[in-house]
Tab-separated table of C-alpha atoms and ligand atoms in Angstrom:
chain	number	residue	atom	x	y	z
A	34	MET	CA	0.222	0.158	-0.195
A	35	LYS	CA	2.391	2.525	0.859
A	36	GLY	CA	4.912	1.357	-1.524
A	37	SER	CA	2.365	2.234	-4.018
A	38	ARG	CA	1.804	5.508	-2.710
A	39	ILE	CA	5.143	6.361	-3.432
A	40	MET	CA	5.466	4.931	-6.884
A	41	ALA	CA	2.137	7.427	-7.797
A	42	ASP	CA	3.725	10.279	-6.573
A	43	THR	CA	7.313	9.668	-8.404
A	44	THR	CA	5.312	9.413	-11.610
A	45	ALA	CA	3.490	12.428	-10.519
A	46	LYS	CA	6.552	14.613	-10.613
A	47	GLU	CA	7.749	13.160	-13.418
A	48	ALA	CA	4.716	14.345	-15.081
A	49	LYS	CA	5.465	17.084	-17.909
A	50	ILE	CA	3.728	19.388	-20.058
A	51	SER	CA	5.090	20.794	-23.059
A	52	MET	CA	4.647	23.791	-25.123
A	53	LYS	CA	6.087	25.516	-28.127
A	54	VAL	CA	8.026	28.910	-27.707
A	55	ILE	CA	8.453	31.593	-30.581
A	56	VAL	CA	11.484	33.892	-29.698
A	57	ASP	CA	13.074	36.951	-31.243
A	58	LYS	CA	16.986	34.954	-30.529
A	59	VAL	CA	18.339	38.542	-31.328
A	60	LYS	CA	16.003	40.387	-28.869
A	61	LYS	CA	16.021	37.632	-26.652
A	62	ARG	CA	12.604	37.798	-25.913
A	63	VAL	CA	9.430	35.284	-25.875
A	64	VAL	CA	6.685	36.718	-29.002
A	65	TYR	CA	4.418	34.283	-27.905
A	66	ALA	CA	3.907	30.761	-26.586
A	67	GLU	CA	1.869	27.881	-28.303
A	68	ALA	CA	0.201	25.813	-25.775
A	69	ASP	CA	-2.582	23.194	-24.918
A	70	HIS	CA	-5.189	22.500	-22.423
A	71	THR	CA	-2.446	21.183	-20.068
A	72	PHE	CA	-0.599	24.760	-19.609
A	73	VAL	CA	-3.602	27.022	-19.831
A	74	ASP	CA	-5.797	24.809	-17.698
A	75	ILE	CA	-2.590	25.236	-14.981
A	76	LEU	CA	-2.207	28.757	-15.466
A	77	PHE	CA	-6.050	29.375	-14.801
A	78	SER	CA	-5.957	27.251	-11.868
A	79	PHE	CA	-3.262	29.559	-10.132
A	80	LEU	CA	-5.949	32.301	-9.212
A	81	THR	CA	-7.625	29.557	-7.259
A	82	LEU	CA	-5.336	29.137	-4.811
A	83	PRO	CA	-5.723	31.017	-1.476
A	84	MET	CA	-3.042	32.966	-0.811
A	85	GLY	CA	-2.058	30.810	2.371
A	86	THR	CA	-1.813	28.650	-0.214
A	87	ILE	CA	0.244	30.175	-3.080
A	88	VAL	CA	2.502	31.545	-0.115
A	89	ARG	CA	3.204	27.553	1.498
A	90	LEU	CA	4.072	26.680	-2.269
A	91	LEU	CA	6.275	29.162	-3.150
A	92	GLY	CA	8.199	28.725	-0.081
A	93	LYS	CA	9.694	25.447	-1.173
A	94	HIS	CA	11.680	27.525	-3.817
A	95	ASP	CA	14.895	27.978	-2.921
A	96	ASP	CA	15.624	30.693	-4.793
A	97	THR	CA	16.043	34.154	-3.952
A	98	GLU	CA	16.236	36.230	-6.890
A	99	LEU	CA	12.607	36.800	-6.956
A	100	GLU	CA	10.758	37.723	-3.721
A	101	VAL	CA	7.248	37.588	-4.039
A	102	LEU	CA	4.090	38.932	-1.858
A	103	GLY	CA	5.921	40.672	0.598
A	104	SER	CA	4.649	41.027	4.337
A	105	LEU	CA	1.872	37.878	3.689
A	106	ASN	CA	5.090	35.282	4.060
A	107	ASN	CA	5.364	36.956	7.694
A	108	LEU	CA	1.714	36.665	7.776
A	109	TYR	CA	1.559	33.107	7.202
A	110	GLN	CA	4.513	32.531	9.568
A	111	SER	CA	2.941	34.459	12.575
A	112	LEU	CA	-0.137	32.316	11.955
A	113	LYS	CA	1.784	29.416	11.834
A	114	ASN	CA	3.841	29.814	15.274
A	115	PHE	CA	0.887	31.619	16.717
A	116	PRO	CA	-0.154	30.063	20.688
A	117	GLU	CA	-3.339	27.578	20.115
A	118	CYS	CA	-4.484	29.069	23.291
A	119	TYR	CA	-5.674	32.172	21.478
A	120	LEU	CA	-7.937	30.478	18.940
A	121	ALA	CA	-11.266	29.616	19.408
A	122	THR	CA	-10.993	25.733	19.109
A	123	GLU	CA	-8.291	23.390	18.211
A	124	ASP	CA	-9.534	23.153	14.788
A	125	SER	CA	-8.679	26.951	13.476
A	126	LYS	CA	-5.765	27.291	13.236
A	127	PHE	CA	-5.535	24.309	10.757
A	128	MET	CA	-8.562	25.733	9.006
A	129	LEU	CA	-6.715	28.551	8.263
A	130	LEU	CA	-3.338	27.178	7.577
A	131	ASN	CA	-5.283	25.294	5.200
A	132	PRO	CA	-7.342	26.970	3.025
A	133	ARG	CA	-9.462	25.536	0.156
A	134	SER	CA	-10.950	27.129	-2.558
A	135	LEU	CA	-14.429	25.717	-4.200
A	136	SER	CA	-12.063	24.804	-7.063
A	137	TYR	CA	-10.418	22.436	-4.865
A	138	TYR	CA	-11.430	19.175	-6.009
A	139	HIS	CA	-11.853	20.233	-9.592
A	140	THR	CA	-8.364	21.074	-9.914
A	141	LYS	CA	-7.051	17.507	-9.031
A	142	ASN	CA	-7.668	16.943	-12.816
A	143	LEU	CA	-4.828	19.279	-13.805
A	144	LYS	CA	-1.884	17.017	-15.941
A	145	LEU	CA	0.511	18.350	-13.284
A	146	LYS	CA	-0.128	18.668	-9.292
A	147	ILE	CA	0.117	22.165	-8.443
A	148	ASP	CA	-1.660	22.747	-5.105
A	149	ASP	CA	-0.395	19.823	-2.962
A	150	THR	CA	-2.943	20.489	0.238
A	151	GLU	CA	-4.965	17.350	1.393
A	152	PRO	CA	-8.098	16.518	1.189
A	153	MET	CA	-10.139	17.460	4.116
A	154	LYS	CA	-10.774	14.413	6.427
A	155	TYR	CA	-13.067	13.919	8.943
A	156	PHE	CA	-13.658	10.544	11.614
A	157	GLY	CA	-16.900	9.518	12.346
A	158	CYS	CA	-18.560	7.430	14.248
A	159	ARG	CA	-20.818	4.972	12.591
A	160	TYR	CA	-22.476	3.009	15.899
A	161	HIS	CA	-25.929	3.770	15.639
A	162	LEU	CA	-26.477	3.993	19.178
A	163	CYS	CA	-23.475	6.086	20.110
A	164	GLU	CA	-23.653	9.329	21.206
A	165	ASN	CA	-21.262	10.618	18.949
A	166	VAL	CA	-22.951	9.169	15.823
A	167	ASN	CA	-22.456	11.484	12.791
A	168	LYS	CA	-19.966	14.081	14.900
A	169	PHE	CA	-16.937	14.639	12.839
A	170	MET	CA	-13.989	15.132	13.942
A	171	LEU	CA	-11.203	16.682	11.826
A	172	CYS	CA	-8.517	14.456	10.683
A	173	LYS	CA	-5.395	16.487	10.965
A	174	ASN	CA	-1.921	15.161	9.114
A	175	VAL	CA	0.660	15.936	11.852
A	176	PRO	CA	3.960	14.564	10.324
A	177	GLY	CA	5.367	11.745	12.278
A	178	LYS	CA	1.736	10.990	13.670
A	179	ASP	CA	-0.343	7.947	12.554
A	180	PHE	CA	-3.573	9.429	12.217
A	181	SER	CA	-5.046	6.645	9.765
A	182	PHE	CA	-7.225	5.107	12.671
A	183	ARG	CA	-8.939	6.586	15.967
A	184	ARG	CA	-11.536	4.900	18.207
A	185	CYS	CA	-14.332	6.966	19.120
A	186	GLY	CA	-13.925	8.308	22.606
A	187	SER	CA	-17.472	7.210	23.905
A	188	CYS	CA	-18.201	3.776	22.066
A	189	ASN	CA	-14.418	2.722	21.609
A	190	LEU	CA	-15.499	1.316	18.572
A	191	MET	CA	-12.918	2.195	15.245
A	192	MET	CA	-14.056	5.577	13.371
A	193	GLU	CA	-14.477	5.793	9.897
A	194	LEU	CA	-12.171	8.193	8.091
A	195	THR	CA	-14.715	10.335	5.120
A	196	HIS	CA	-13.748	13.111	2.542
A	197	VAL	CA	-15.641	16.022	2.872
A	198	TYR	CA	-16.481	18.012	-0.181
A	199	TRP	CA	-17.371	21.534	-0.932
A	200	ASP	CA	-18.762	21.599	-3.968
A	201	SER	CA	-21.280	18.937	-3.746
A	202	SER	CA	-21.891	19.704	-7.633
A	203	TYR	CA	-18.693	18.940	-8.495
A	204	SER	CA	-17.607	14.754	-10.008
A	205	PHE	CA	-14.606	13.462	-10.386
A	206	VAL	CA	-13.451	13.105	-14.346
A	207	SER	CA	-10.840	11.326	-15.752
A	208	SER	CA	-7.640	12.432	-15.170
A	209	GLY	CA	-6.040	14.219	-18.680
A	210	ALA	CA	-9.597	15.538	-19.258
A	211	SER	CA	-9.567	19.189	-19.434
A	212	VAL	CA	-10.342	21.224	-16.425
A	213	PHE	CA	-10.777	24.943	-17.463
A	214	VAL	CA	-10.797	25.325	-21.390
A	215	SER	CA	-10.942	23.193	-24.438
A	216	ASP	CA	-9.425	20.336	-25.105
A	217	ILE	CA	-9.142	20.099	-28.447
A	218	GLU	CA	-7.913	24.006	-29.135
A	219	THR	CA	-4.545	25.386	-29.304
A	220	TYR	CA	-3.714	28.589	-27.173
A	221	ILE	CA	-1.946	31.364	-27.872
A	222	VAL	CA	-0.241	33.015	-24.359
A	223	THR	CA	1.504	36.316	-25.313
A	224	ASP	CA	4.587	36.994	-23.212
A	225	ASP	CA	3.133	38.406	-20.465
A	226	LEU	CA	0.381	36.692	-20.471
A	227	CYS	CA	-3.267	37.092	-22.288
A	228	VAL	CA	-4.502	33.499	-23.533
A	229	GLU	CA	-6.199	33.392	-26.671
A	230	PRO	CA	-7.429	30.649	-28.817
A	231	TYR	CA	-5.015	30.381	-31.634
A	232	THR	CA	-6.061	31.928	-34.999
A	233	SER	CA	-3.391	32.644	-37.480
A	234	ALA	CA	-4.604	36.509	-37.564
A	235	ILE	CA	-3.558	37.030	-33.582
A	236	SER	CA	-0.052	35.267	-34.767
A	237	ILE	CA	0.553	37.225	-37.481
A	238	ARG	CA	-0.615	40.288	-35.578
A	239	LEU	CA	1.584	39.586	-32.533
A	240	LEU	CA	4.590	39.115	-34.793
A	241	ALA	CA	3.907	42.451	-36.372
A	242	ASP	CA	3.469	44.183	-32.654
A	243	PHE	CA	6.677	42.916	-31.927
A	244	GLY	CA	8.129	44.920	-35.131
A	245	ILE	CA	9.619	41.719	-36.370
A	246	THR	CA	11.630	42.586	-39.592
A	247	ASP	CA	13.517	39.748	-40.451
A	248	MET	CA	11.737	36.334	-40.072
A	249	ASN	CA	15.163	35.193	-39.881
A	250	HIS	CA	15.389	36.169	-36.331
A	251	LEU	CA	12.179	34.269	-35.344
A	252	GLU	CA	12.821	30.580	-33.477
A	253	GLU	CA	10.401	27.830	-32.376
A	254	ARG	CA	11.825	26.069	-29.435
A	255	SER	CA	10.464	23.464	-27.740
A	256	ILE	CA	9.842	23.888	-23.462
A	257	GLU	CA	9.094	21.016	-21.125
A	258	MET	CA	8.001	22.180	-17.576
A	259	SER	CA	7.445	19.916	-14.456
A	260	SER	CA	5.094	20.931	-11.593
A	261	TYR	CA	8.186	22.126	-9.897
A	262	GLN	CA	9.024	24.079	-12.931
A	263	MET	CA	5.352	25.419	-12.856
A	264	LEU	CA	5.403	26.697	-9.912
A	265	HIS	CA	8.424	28.494	-10.186
A	266	PHE	CA	6.683	29.936	-12.918
A	267	LEU	CA	3.841	31.290	-10.970
A	268	LYS	CA	6.539	32.534	-8.605
A	269	THR	CA	7.771	34.797	-11.847
A	270	ALA	CA	4.707	35.453	-12.974
A	271	LEU	CA	3.672	37.160	-9.520
A	272	SER	CA	6.977	39.508	-9.780
A	273	ILE	CA	8.084	40.224	-13.441
A	274	VAL	CA	6.229	41.580	-16.193
A	275	TYR	CA	7.416	39.294	-19.050
A	276	PRO	CA	7.683	35.769	-16.987
A	277	LEU	CA	8.044	33.387	-20.852
A	278	THR	CA	11.023	35.423	-21.605
A	279	TYR	CA	12.290	34.973	-18.376
A	280	LEU	CA	11.473	31.354	-18.493
A	281	VAL	CA	13.595	30.711	-22.052
A	282	PHE	CA	16.386	33.147	-21.345
A	283	SER	CA	16.741	33.469	-17.609
A	284	ILE	CA	16.630	37.520	-18.066
A	285	ILE	CA	14.516	40.266	-17.036
A	286	LYS	CA	13.196	42.499	-19.272
A	287	TYR	CA	11.779	44.600	-17.120
A	288	PRO	CA	12.276	44.875	-13.526
A	289	VAL	CA	9.653	43.822	-10.523
A	290	ARG	CA	6.562	46.776	-11.493
A	291	GLU	CA	6.355	49.473	-8.805
A	292	LEU	CA	2.576	49.021	-8.418
A	293	LEU	CA	-0.113	50.566	-7.564
A	294	GLY	CA	2.215	53.407	-5.256
A	295	ASP	CA	0.090	54.204	-2.508
A	296	GLY	CA	-2.842	51.587	-3.523
A	297	GLN	CA	-5.244	54.037	-4.047
A	298	ASP	CA	-6.379	53.302	-7.454
A	299	PHE	CA	-8.804	50.309	-7.119
A	300	THR	CA	-12.286	51.133	-6.759
A	301	VAL	CA	-13.690	50.512	-3.326
A	302	ASP	CA	-17.375	49.614	-4.169
A	303	GLN	CA	-15.832	46.750	-6.125
A	304	CYS	CA	-14.733	45.355	-3.190
A	305	SER	CA	-18.441	43.129	-1.852
A	306	LEU	CA	-16.029	40.635	0.309
A	307	LEU	CA	-14.063	42.899	2.314
A	308	LYS	CA	-16.754	45.137	2.589
A	309	LYS	CA	-18.872	42.704	4.367
A	310	ASP	CA	-15.909	41.496	7.088
A	311	VAL	CA	-15.135	44.916	7.265
A	312	SER	CA	-18.190	46.343	8.343
A	313	ALA	CA	-18.606	43.267	10.528
A	314	CYS	CA	-16.678	44.723	12.410
A	315	SER	CA	-16.756	48.429	11.609
A	316	LYS	CA	-15.586	49.726	15.114
A	317	MET	CA	-11.660	47.879	14.781
A	318	ARG	CA	-9.390	50.584	16.733
A	319	LEU	CA	-5.660	50.101	16.482
A	320	GLU	CA	-2.963	51.858	18.553
A	321	VAL	CA	-0.472	52.472	16.674
A	322	SER	CA	2.999	53.558	17.777
A	323	LEU	CA	5.339	55.937	15.710
A	324	GLN	CA	9.475	56.915	16.510
A	325	LYS	CA	9.365	60.056	17.886
A	326	SER	CA	12.203	61.550	16.110
A	327	THR	CA	11.705	59.841	12.665
A	328	GLY	CA	7.717	59.334	12.315
A	329	ARG	CA	8.664	55.735	11.443
A	330	LEU	CA	5.712	53.336	12.177
A	331	LEU	CA	6.966	50.850	14.599
A	332	PHE	CA	4.032	48.447	15.273
A	333	ALA	CA	0.348	48.869	15.803
A	334	GLU	CA	-1.724	46.583	19.205
A	335	ALA	CA	-4.677	45.775	18.217
A	336	LYS	CA	-7.490	43.043	19.139
A	337	GLU	CA	-8.469	39.710	17.949
A	338	ASP	CA	-10.966	41.095	15.565
A	339	PHE	CA	-8.060	42.612	13.458
A	340	VAL	CA	-5.771	39.818	13.872
A	341	GLU	CA	-8.409	37.632	12.078
A	342	PHE	CA	-9.212	40.356	9.839
A	343	LEU	CA	-5.588	40.381	8.388
A	344	PHE	CA	-5.653	35.848	9.268
A	345	GLY	CA	-8.682	35.783	6.919
A	346	PHE	CA	-5.768	37.581	3.993
A	347	LEU	CA	-4.815	33.838	3.198
A	348	SER	CA	-8.008	32.408	2.806
A	349	ILE	CA	-8.887	34.637	-0.578
A	350	PRO	CA	-7.939	33.080	-3.619
A	351	LEU	CA	-6.234	35.206	-5.825
A	352	GLY	CA	-8.438	35.077	-8.010
A	353	THR	CA	-10.800	36.895	-5.916
A	354	ILE	CA	-8.234	40.043	-4.893
A	355	ILE	CA	-7.663	40.146	-8.599
A	356	GLY	CA	-11.457	39.818	-9.637
A	357	THR	CA	-13.428	41.234	-7.502
A	358	LEU	CA	-11.146	43.293	-4.568
A	359	MET	CA	-9.063	45.269	-7.356
A	360	ASN	CA	-11.148	44.891	-10.422
A	361	GLY	CA	-8.876	43.534	-12.469
A	362	ALA	CA	-5.974	46.128	-11.567
A	363	SER	CA	-3.976	43.979	-8.840
A	364	SER	CA	-0.338	44.343	-7.887
A	365	PHE	CA	0.186	41.665	-9.886
A	366	SER	CA	-0.043	43.070	-13.926
A	367	CYS	CA	0.848	39.553	-15.552
A	368	MET	CA	-2.445	37.417	-13.355
A	369	ASP	CA	-4.625	40.412	-14.352
A	370	ASN	CA	-4.342	39.629	-17.597
A	371	VAL	CA	-4.682	35.841	-16.722
A	372	TYR	CA	-7.640	37.000	-14.834
A	373	LYS	CA	-9.300	38.899	-18.155
A	374	SER	CA	-8.312	36.281	-19.926
A	375	ILE	CA	-10.432	33.574	-18.171
A	376	SER	CA	-13.328	35.684	-16.416
A	377	ASN	CA	-15.906	35.018	-18.161
A	378	VAL	CA	-15.329	31.745	-18.600
A	379	PHE	CA	-15.057	30.047	-15.034
A	380	PRO	CA	-16.261	32.093	-11.997
A	381	LEU	CA	-13.676	31.889	-8.986
A	382	LYS	CA	-15.201	32.041	-5.067
A	383	GLY	CA	-13.519	32.474	-1.794
A	384	VAL	CA	-14.927	30.062	0.356
A	385	PRO	CA	-12.504	30.540	3.588
A	386	ALA	CA	-12.329	27.907	5.428
A	387	ARG	CA	-16.080	26.891	5.354
A	388	LEU	CA	-17.649	23.539	5.879
A	389	SER	CA	-20.210	21.804	5.314
A	390	GLU	CA	-23.467	21.936	7.311
A	391	GLN	CA	-23.356	18.904	8.812
A	392	HIS	CA	-19.340	19.276	10.172
A	393	LYS	CA	-18.503	21.171	13.094
A	394	ASP	CA	-17.736	24.983	12.845
A	395	PRO	CA	-14.457	26.062	14.393
A	396	ARG	CA	-15.542	28.690	15.293
A	397	ILE	CA	-17.153	30.530	18.468
A	398	ASP	CA	-19.894	32.948	17.392
A	399	GLY	CA	-17.898	33.554	13.800
A	400	SER	CA	-14.936	33.789	15.137
A	401	LEU	CA	-11.516	31.921	15.130
A	402	LEU	CA	-10.033	33.435	17.571
A	403	LYS	CA	-10.753	34.059	21.437
A	404	HIS	CA	-11.913	37.532	22.358
A	405	ASN	CA	-10.434	39.974	24.637
A	406	GLY	CA	-6.740	39.172	23.510
A	407	MET	CA	-4.013	41.909	22.126
A	408	PHE	CA	-2.003	41.450	19.810
A	409	MET	CA	1.168	43.590	18.818
A	410	VAL	CA	1.161	43.424	14.637
A	411	THR	CA	4.587	45.000	13.068
A	412	ASP	CA	4.521	47.346	10.113
A	413	ASP	CA	5.649	43.474	7.786
A	414	LEU	CA	2.612	42.044	9.631
A	415	LYS	CA	4.298	39.675	12.038
A	416	ILE	CA	1.930	39.190	14.962
A	417	SER	CA	2.325	38.044	18.601
A	418	PRO	CA	0.581	38.335	21.456
A	419	SER	CA	1.217	41.619	23.551
A	420	ASN	CA	3.122	40.938	26.354
A	421	SER	CA	6.684	42.405	27.947
A	422	SER	CA	8.569	40.098	26.334
A	423	SER	CA	7.086	40.733	22.381
A	424	THR	CA	6.894	45.173	23.490
A	425	ILE	CA	10.923	44.388	24.900
A	426	ASP	CA	11.611	42.150	21.635
A	427	ILE	CA	10.122	44.192	18.832
A	428	LEU	CA	12.104	47.586	20.408
A	429	LYS	CA	15.250	45.856	20.614
A	430	THR	CA	14.835	44.499	17.078
A	431	LEU	CA	13.820	48.354	15.657
A	432	GLU	CA	16.527	49.521	17.990
A	433	VAL	CA	14.418	52.326	19.295
A	434	LEU	CA	14.671	53.663	22.575
A	435	PRO	CA	10.600	53.818	25.121
A	436	LYS	CA	11.131	57.872	25.770
A	437	ASP	CA	11.442	58.092	21.433
A	438	ILE	CA	8.141	56.824	21.105
A	439	GLU	CA	4.707	58.341	20.891
A	440	ARG	CA	1.228	56.936	20.402
A	441	HIS	CA	-1.962	57.278	18.377
A	442	GLU	CA	-5.148	55.847	17.854
A	443	VAL	CA	-6.468	55.258	14.513
A	444	SER	CA	-9.777	53.683	13.105
A	445	PHE	CA	-9.822	50.902	10.465
A	446	GLY	CA	-11.664	50.849	7.947
A	447	LEU	CA	-12.950	49.254	4.193
A	448	LYS	CA	-10.370	51.780	2.981
A	449	GLU	CA	-7.317	50.620	5.475
A	450	GLY	CA	-8.397	47.260	4.809
A	451	LEU	CA	-8.208	47.297	1.289
A	452	ILE	CA	-4.971	48.971	1.014
A	453	MET	CA	-3.563	47.168	3.701
A	454	LEU	CA	-4.220	44.108	1.743
A	455	ASN	CA	-2.814	45.168	-1.306
A	456	ALA	CA	0.586	46.546	0.559
A	457	SER	CA	0.819	42.960	1.938
A	458	LEU	CA	1.573	41.453	-1.532
A	459	ASP	CA	3.888	43.738	-2.783
A	460	SER	CA	5.587	45.267	0.337
A	461	CYS	CA	6.824	44.920	3.767
A	462	SER	CA	6.138	48.331	4.800
A	463	THR	CA	2.299	47.255	4.769
A	464	LEU	CA	1.031	49.156	8.340
A	465	THR	CA	2.840	52.128	6.884
A	466	ARG	CA	1.825	52.114	3.722
A	467	SER	CA	-2.148	51.687	4.771
A	468	LEU	CA	-2.495	53.944	8.096
A	469	GLU	CA	-0.499	56.586	7.304
A	470	HIS	CA	-2.643	59.424	5.829
A	471	GLN	CA	-4.591	59.135	9.521
A	472	PHE	CA	-1.022	59.911	11.434
A	473	LYS	CA	1.029	62.265	9.337
A	474	LYS	CA	0.214	66.214	9.229
B	178	ZN	ZN1	-18.895	5.935	18.774
């Protein structure tokens, strides 16, 4: 049993997708790629991944040339290290660290395994006379512990392991079939990731737009990509403007975009998802500590509602951030293009750790954190419970003396929430960028 699982993993790792790229070998640029559904499906599936999943997957890459996702990385680490005693139930952290989108099971049919998040499994007692019958317990996969069997706490009989599906309309189809797009068409993918079904007219237009003056400068190359390489491609697509050129020539033609500037550019009206979250706790207040001598924001102190709001970023799928929250103009220009290419084809929906009805919601009164906690949040979103050791640690790290600190109370609403989300994606000055308009004179 174990042996066959290892074999299956090995073959999954060796699976590759291939595509053709048309390059200008003189300019060292990719003009466009010609790909089938296997590549396009994976490209589109990137939008279904929750941000926390992207942080975790990209964290496996050791390449340090490209740095992505700003303080979201710290946010994820803070959640991982967050003391369990502040969480509403022992399942809260697991749910927050392992978010799944509605498309989670759908994307299991991709040719390459991109999201390795394990399916949720639950133990349930099936003994009809037992008081625990049909109560389910989350099966958490903890490395080094065998969670494959468990006895019922009431009747001591073996419990059954069951999967939970979010999307009841979903049914598995045979592997290799297309997931989002037609498997008979060929697609053209531009260097900045606009996707269209292939026609010779588009091909000619792209060659003309590219300024091809000598057809001998063109060359067709084949590229094969494993899931590891595809994840690296995601990292590239989140950080530079021409990811296909980078893939072929390892050259960054245009560096990382200086993105939305102050983050003021997106339409607040579009942001229904965050609006709901923020209006539910519309009276969020933070106490911000500034360095008197420099005006620098050092850290904020906040209650659990603010911390839960921040942790919630990790559950939002990339496509929801781009489409619903940023209205197609996010920090990630290439992924905006992917979003525009797909947006009318497949609806992307965010499910921050929601369960089907019959399973126990790990929240208490709708909250994943216990009430009455105070937390320190640094500018780059490192979060820790507020106590004298965390305070002293922060002052030491920032090299600031207590007499050089002044405190301001600031309010936190939808506008700040959106700027904060945006600033967490591409910067480590997240609090400064989202709050400075409130304390700068
Ligand atoms: Zn039982």
